[in-house]
Amino acid sequence: MSTLIGVAWYDPAEWERLRAVAPDVKTLEPTHAEWLAFAEERLASLRAAGHGVRRVPVEVAALQSWCNAQGR
């Protein structure tokens, strides 16, 4: 049985919201298109290694609320 890995998935608007609030923005790809290319490569690598992969849509406002509630 392969490992199932959840991968954060951002639409273009959420990517921009993430970049607006991320404390480590310099480590993120500057555009959604660049992030998408990177993410698709990683998904392919994980699948090639035999893992199951599931895209998990991220709503940045909800993520930010959760982080605040967790003191992160």
Short mmCIF file of N, CA, C and O in Angstrom, two decimals:
data_model
loop_
_atom_site.label_atom_id
_atom_site.label_comp_id
_atom_site.label_asym_id
_atom_site.label_seq_id
_atom_site.Cartn_x
_atom_site.Cartn_y
_atom_site.Cartn_z
N MET A 1 0.85 -1.18 0.00
CA MET A 1 0.00 0.00 0.00
C MET A 1 0.89 1.25 0.00
O MET A 1 1.81 1.37 0.79
N SER A 2 0.61 2.16 -0.90
CA SER A 2 1.42 3.38 -0.98
C SER A 2 0.95 4.41 0.03
O SER A 2 -0.16 4.37 0.53
N THR A 3 1.84 5.32 0.32
CA THR A 3 1.53 6.43 1.20
C THR A 3 0.73 7.47 0.44
O THR A 3 1.06 7.79 -0.70
N LEU A 4 -0.32 7.98 1.05
CA LEU A 4 -1.09 9.06 0.45
C LEU A 4 -0.57 10.38 1.02
O LEU A 4 -0.50 10.55 2.24
N ILE A 5 -0.19 11.28 0.13
CA ILE A 5 0.37 12.57 0.53
C ILE A 5 -0.56 13.68 0.08
O ILE A 5 -0.91 13.75 -1.10
N GLY A 6 -0.94 14.54 1.01
CA GLY A 6 -1.73 15.72 0.69
C GLY A 6 -0.80 16.86 0.33
O GLY A 6 0.18 17.12 1.03
N VAL A 7 -1.10 17.53 -0.77
CA VAL A 7 -0.27 18.64 -1.24
C VAL A 7 -1.12 19.90 -1.30
O VAL A 7 -2.18 19.92 -1.93
N ALA A 8 -0.64 20.95 -0.61
CA ALA A 8 -1.36 22.23 -0.64
C ALA A 8 -1.47 22.70 -2.07
O ALA A 8 -0.50 22.69 -2.83
N TRP A 9 -2.69 23.13 -2.45
CA TRP A 9 -2.93 23.54 -3.83
C TRP A 9 -3.59 24.92 -3.84
O TRP A 9 -4.57 25.14 -3.14
N TYR A 10 -3.03 25.81 -4.62
CA TYR A 10 -3.47 27.21 -4.64
C TYR A 10 -3.95 27.60 -6.03
O TYR A 10 -3.26 27.34 -7.02
N ASP A 11 -5.11 28.25 -6.10
CA ASP A 11 -5.50 28.85 -7.37
C ASP A 11 -4.77 30.20 -7.45
O ASP A 11 -4.13 30.62 -6.47
N PRO A 12 -4.79 30.86 -8.59
CA PRO A 12 -4.00 32.10 -8.73
C PRO A 12 -4.31 33.17 -7.68
O PRO A 12 -3.39 33.81 -7.16
N ALA A 13 -5.58 33.37 -7.35
CA ALA A 13 -5.93 34.40 -6.37
C ALA A 13 -5.41 34.04 -4.98
O ALA A 13 -4.88 34.89 -4.26
N GLU A 14 -5.54 32.77 -4.59
CA GLU A 14 -5.05 32.34 -3.28
C GLU A 14 -3.52 32.40 -3.23
O GLU A 14 -2.95 32.71 -2.18
N TRP A 15 -2.86 32.14 -4.35
CA TRP A 15 -1.40 32.25 -4.39
C TRP A 15 -0.97 33.69 -4.08
O TRP A 15 -0.05 33.92 -3.30
N GLU A 16 -1.67 34.64 -4.66
CA GLU A 16 -1.34 36.05 -4.39
C GLU A 16 -1.62 36.40 -2.93
O GLU A 16 -0.86 37.14 -2.30
N ARG A 17 -2.72 35.86 -2.38
CA ARG A 17 -3.02 36.10 -0.96
C ARG A 17 -1.94 35.51 -0.07
O ARG A 17 -1.52 36.12 0.91
N LEU A 18 -1.48 34.30 -0.41
CA LEU A 18 -0.41 33.67 0.35
C LEU A 18 0.85 34.53 0.31
O LEU A 18 1.46 34.79 1.35
N ARG A 19 1.22 34.99 -0.86
CA ARG A 19 2.42 35.82 -0.98
C ARG A 19 2.29 37.12 -0.19
O ARG A 19 3.27 37.65 0.30
N ALA A 20 1.08 37.62 -0.03
CA ALA A 20 0.86 38.87 0.69
C ALA A 20 1.03 38.70 2.20
O ALA A 20 1.36 39.67 2.88
N VAL A 21 0.84 37.49 2.73
CA VAL A 21 0.89 37.30 4.18
C VAL A 21 2.03 36.40 4.65
O VAL A 21 2.31 36.35 5.85
N ALA A 22 2.68 35.70 3.77
CA ALA A 22 3.72 34.74 4.17
C ALA A 22 4.95 35.45 4.73
O ALA A 22 5.49 36.34 4.08
N PRO A 23 5.38 35.05 5.92
CA PRO A 23 6.59 35.67 6.47
C PRO A 23 7.85 35.26 5.71
O PRO A 23 8.85 35.95 5.76
N ASP A 24 7.78 34.15 4.97
CA ASP A 24 8.92 33.66 4.21
C ASP A 24 8.71 33.82 2.70
O ASP A 24 9.11 32.99 1.91
N VAL A 25 8.09 34.93 2.31
CA VAL A 25 7.72 35.15 0.92
C VAL A 25 8.90 35.01 -0.04
O VAL A 25 8.73 34.59 -1.18
N LYS A 26 10.11 35.30 0.43
CA LYS A 26 11.28 35.21 -0.45
C LYS A 26 11.58 33.77 -0.87
O LYS A 26 12.30 33.57 -1.83
N THR A 27 11.03 32.80 -0.15
CA THR A 27 11.26 31.41 -0.50
C THR A 27 10.20 30.87 -1.47
O THR A 27 10.33 29.75 -1.96
N LEU A 28 9.17 31.67 -1.73
CA LEU A 28 8.09 31.25 -2.62
C LEU A 28 8.36 31.71 -4.05
O LEU A 28 8.97 32.74 -4.28
N GLU A 29 7.87 30.93 -4.99
CA GLU A 29 7.97 31.34 -6.38
C GLU A 29 7.23 32.65 -6.56
O GLU A 29 6.18 32.86 -5.96
N PRO A 30 7.77 33.55 -7.40
CA PRO A 30 7.17 34.87 -7.55
C PRO A 30 5.81 34.89 -8.26
O PRO A 30 5.03 35.81 -8.04
N THR A 31 5.53 33.91 -9.08
CA THR A 31 4.25 33.90 -9.79
C THR A 31 3.54 32.56 -9.60
O THR A 31 4.19 31.54 -9.33
N HIS A 32 2.23 32.58 -9.78
CA HIS A 32 1.46 31.35 -9.70
C HIS A 32 1.92 30.38 -10.78
O HIS A 32 2.04 29.18 -10.53
N ALA A 33 2.21 30.87 -11.96
CA ALA A 33 2.65 29.99 -13.05
C ALA A 33 3.93 29.26 -12.68
O ALA A 33 4.07 28.06 -12.95
N GLU A 34 4.87 29.95 -12.06
CA GLU A 34 6.12 29.31 -11.64
C GLU A 34 5.87 28.30 -10.53
O GLU A 34 6.44 27.20 -10.54
N TRP A 35 5.02 28.66 -9.58
CA TRP A 35 4.68 27.72 -8.52
C TRP A 35 4.00 26.49 -9.10
O TRP A 35 4.33 25.36 -8.74
N LEU A 36 3.07 26.69 -10.03
CA LEU A 36 2.33 25.58 -10.62
C LEU A 36 3.27 24.62 -11.34
O LEU A 36 3.15 23.40 -11.19
N ALA A 37 4.23 25.14 -12.08
CA ALA A 37 5.20 24.28 -12.77
C ALA A 37 5.99 23.46 -11.75
O ALA A 37 6.19 22.24 -11.92
N PHE A 38 6.45 24.11 -10.67
CA PHE A 38 7.19 23.43 -9.61
C PHE A 38 6.31 22.35 -8.96
O PHE A 38 6.74 21.21 -8.77
N ALA A 39 5.08 22.72 -8.63
CA ALA A 39 4.17 21.80 -7.95
C ALA A 39 3.86 20.58 -8.81
O ALA A 39 3.84 19.45 -8.33
N GLU A 40 3.63 20.80 -10.09
CA GLU A 40 3.34 19.68 -11.00
C GLU A 40 4.54 18.73 -11.10
O GLU A 40 4.37 17.51 -11.14
N GLU A 41 5.76 19.28 -11.11
CA GLU A 41 6.96 18.45 -11.12
C GLU A 41 7.05 17.60 -9.86
O GLU A 41 7.38 16.42 -9.91
N ARG A 42 6.76 18.22 -8.72
CA ARG A 42 6.82 17.48 -7.45
C ARG A 42 5.76 16.39 -7.41
O ARG A 42 6.02 15.29 -6.94
N LEU A 43 4.55 16.69 -7.90
CA LEU A 43 3.51 15.66 -7.95
C LEU A 43 3.96 14.49 -8.79
O LEU A 43 3.79 13.33 -8.40
N ALA A 44 4.54 14.77 -9.95
CA ALA A 44 5.01 13.70 -10.83
C ALA A 44 6.09 12.87 -10.15
O ALA A 44 6.09 11.64 -10.25
N SER A 45 7.00 13.53 -9.44
CA SER A 45 8.07 12.81 -8.72
C SER A 45 7.49 11.90 -7.64
O SER A 45 7.93 10.76 -7.47
N LEU A 46 6.55 12.43 -6.90
CA LEU A 46 5.94 11.64 -5.83
C LEU A 46 5.20 10.43 -6.40
O LEU A 46 5.30 9.32 -5.87
N ARG A 47 4.47 10.66 -7.47
CA ARG A 47 3.74 9.54 -8.11
C ARG A 47 4.70 8.51 -8.65
O ARG A 47 4.47 7.30 -8.53
N ALA A 48 5.79 8.98 -9.27
CA ALA A 48 6.79 8.06 -9.82
C ALA A 48 7.44 7.22 -8.72
O ALA A 48 7.85 6.09 -8.96
N ALA A 49 7.50 7.78 -7.52
CA ALA A 49 8.06 7.05 -6.38
C ALA A 49 7.03 6.10 -5.75
O ALA A 49 7.32 5.44 -4.76
N GLY A 50 5.84 6.06 -6.32
CA GLY A 50 4.83 5.12 -5.86
C GLY A 50 3.86 5.66 -4.82
O GLY A 50 3.09 4.90 -4.25
N HIS A 51 3.89 6.94 -4.59
CA HIS A 51 2.99 7.54 -3.60
C HIS A 51 1.68 7.95 -4.25
O HIS A 51 1.64 8.35 -5.41
N GLY A 52 0.62 7.88 -3.47
CA GLY A 52 -0.64 8.48 -3.88
C GLY A 52 -0.58 9.95 -3.51
O GLY A 52 0.00 10.32 -2.49
N VAL A 53 -1.12 10.80 -4.35
CA VAL A 53 -1.06 12.24 -4.11
C VAL A 53 -2.45 12.82 -4.25
O VAL A 53 -3.18 12.50 -5.19
N ARG A 54 -2.81 13.67 -3.31
CA ARG A 54 -4.10 14.36 -3.38
C ARG A 54 -3.87 15.85 -3.23
O ARG A 54 -3.22 16.31 -2.30
N ARG A 55 -4.37 16.61 -4.19
CA ARG A 55 -4.32 18.08 -4.11
C ARG A 55 -5.34 18.54 -3.08
O ARG A 55 -6.49 18.12 -3.11
N VAL A 56 -4.89 19.42 -2.18
CA VAL A 56 -5.77 19.94 -1.14
C VAL A 56 -5.89 21.45 -1.35
O VAL A 56 -4.94 22.19 -1.10
N PRO A 57 -7.04 21.91 -1.85
CA PRO A 57 -7.20 23.35 -2.06
C PRO A 57 -7.04 24.12 -0.75
O PRO A 57 -7.59 23.72 0.28
N VAL A 58 -6.28 25.19 -0.81
CA VAL A 58 -6.03 26.00 0.38
C VAL A 58 -6.70 27.36 0.22
O VAL A 58 -6.52 28.04 -0.79
N GLU A 59 -7.47 27.73 1.24
CA GLU A 59 -8.03 29.07 1.35
C GLU A 59 -7.16 29.80 2.37
O GLU A 59 -7.12 29.44 3.54
N VAL A 60 -6.42 30.78 1.91
CA VAL A 60 -5.41 31.43 2.73
C VAL A 60 -6.01 32.07 3.98
O VAL A 60 -5.44 31.98 5.07
N ALA A 61 -7.18 32.68 3.87
CA ALA A 61 -7.80 33.30 5.05
C ALA A 61 -8.08 32.25 6.13
O ALA A 61 -7.83 32.49 7.32
N ALA A 62 -8.56 31.09 5.73
CA ALA A 62 -8.82 30.01 6.69
C ALA A 62 -7.51 29.49 7.28
O ALA A 62 -7.43 29.23 8.48
N LEU A 63 -6.51 29.35 6.44
CA LEU A 63 -5.19 28.92 6.92
C LEU A 63 -4.63 29.92 7.91
O LEU A 63 -4.11 29.55 8.97
N GLN A 64 -4.76 31.18 7.59
CA GLN A 64 -4.25 32.24 8.48
C GLN A 64 -5.00 32.22 9.82
O GLN A 64 -4.38 32.35 10.88
N SER A 65 -6.30 32.03 9.80
CA SER A 65 -7.07 31.94 11.03
C SER A 65 -6.62 30.76 11.87
O SER A 65 -6.46 30.87 13.09
N TRP A 66 -6.41 29.61 11.23
CA TRP A 66 -5.94 28.43 11.94
C TRP A 66 -4.57 28.69 12.55
O TRP A 66 -4.34 28.37 13.73
N CYS A 67 -3.66 29.27 11.78
CA CYS A 67 -2.32 29.57 12.29
C CYS A 67 -2.39 30.50 13.50
O CYS A 67 -1.69 30.29 14.51
N ASN A 68 -3.22 31.52 13.41
CA ASN A 68 -3.37 32.46 14.54
C ASN A 68 -3.91 31.74 15.77
O ASN A 68 -3.42 31.98 16.89
N ALA A 69 -4.89 30.88 15.58
CA ALA A 69 -5.48 30.16 16.71
C ALA A 69 -4.48 29.21 17.35
O ALA A 69 -4.54 28.94 18.55
N GLN A 70 -3.53 28.70 16.53
CA GLN A 70 -2.53 27.76 17.03
C GLN A 70 -1.25 28.46 17.50
O GLN A 70 -0.30 27.81 17.91
N GLY A 71 -1.24 29.79 17.41
CA GLY A 71 -0.07 30.54 17.81
C GLY A 71 1.12 30.35 16.88
O GLY A 71 2.27 30.35 17.29
N ARG A 72 0.81 30.19 15.62
CA ARG A 72 1.86 29.97 14.61
C ARG A 72 1.96 31.13 13.66
O ARG A 72 1.09 31.84 13.40
#
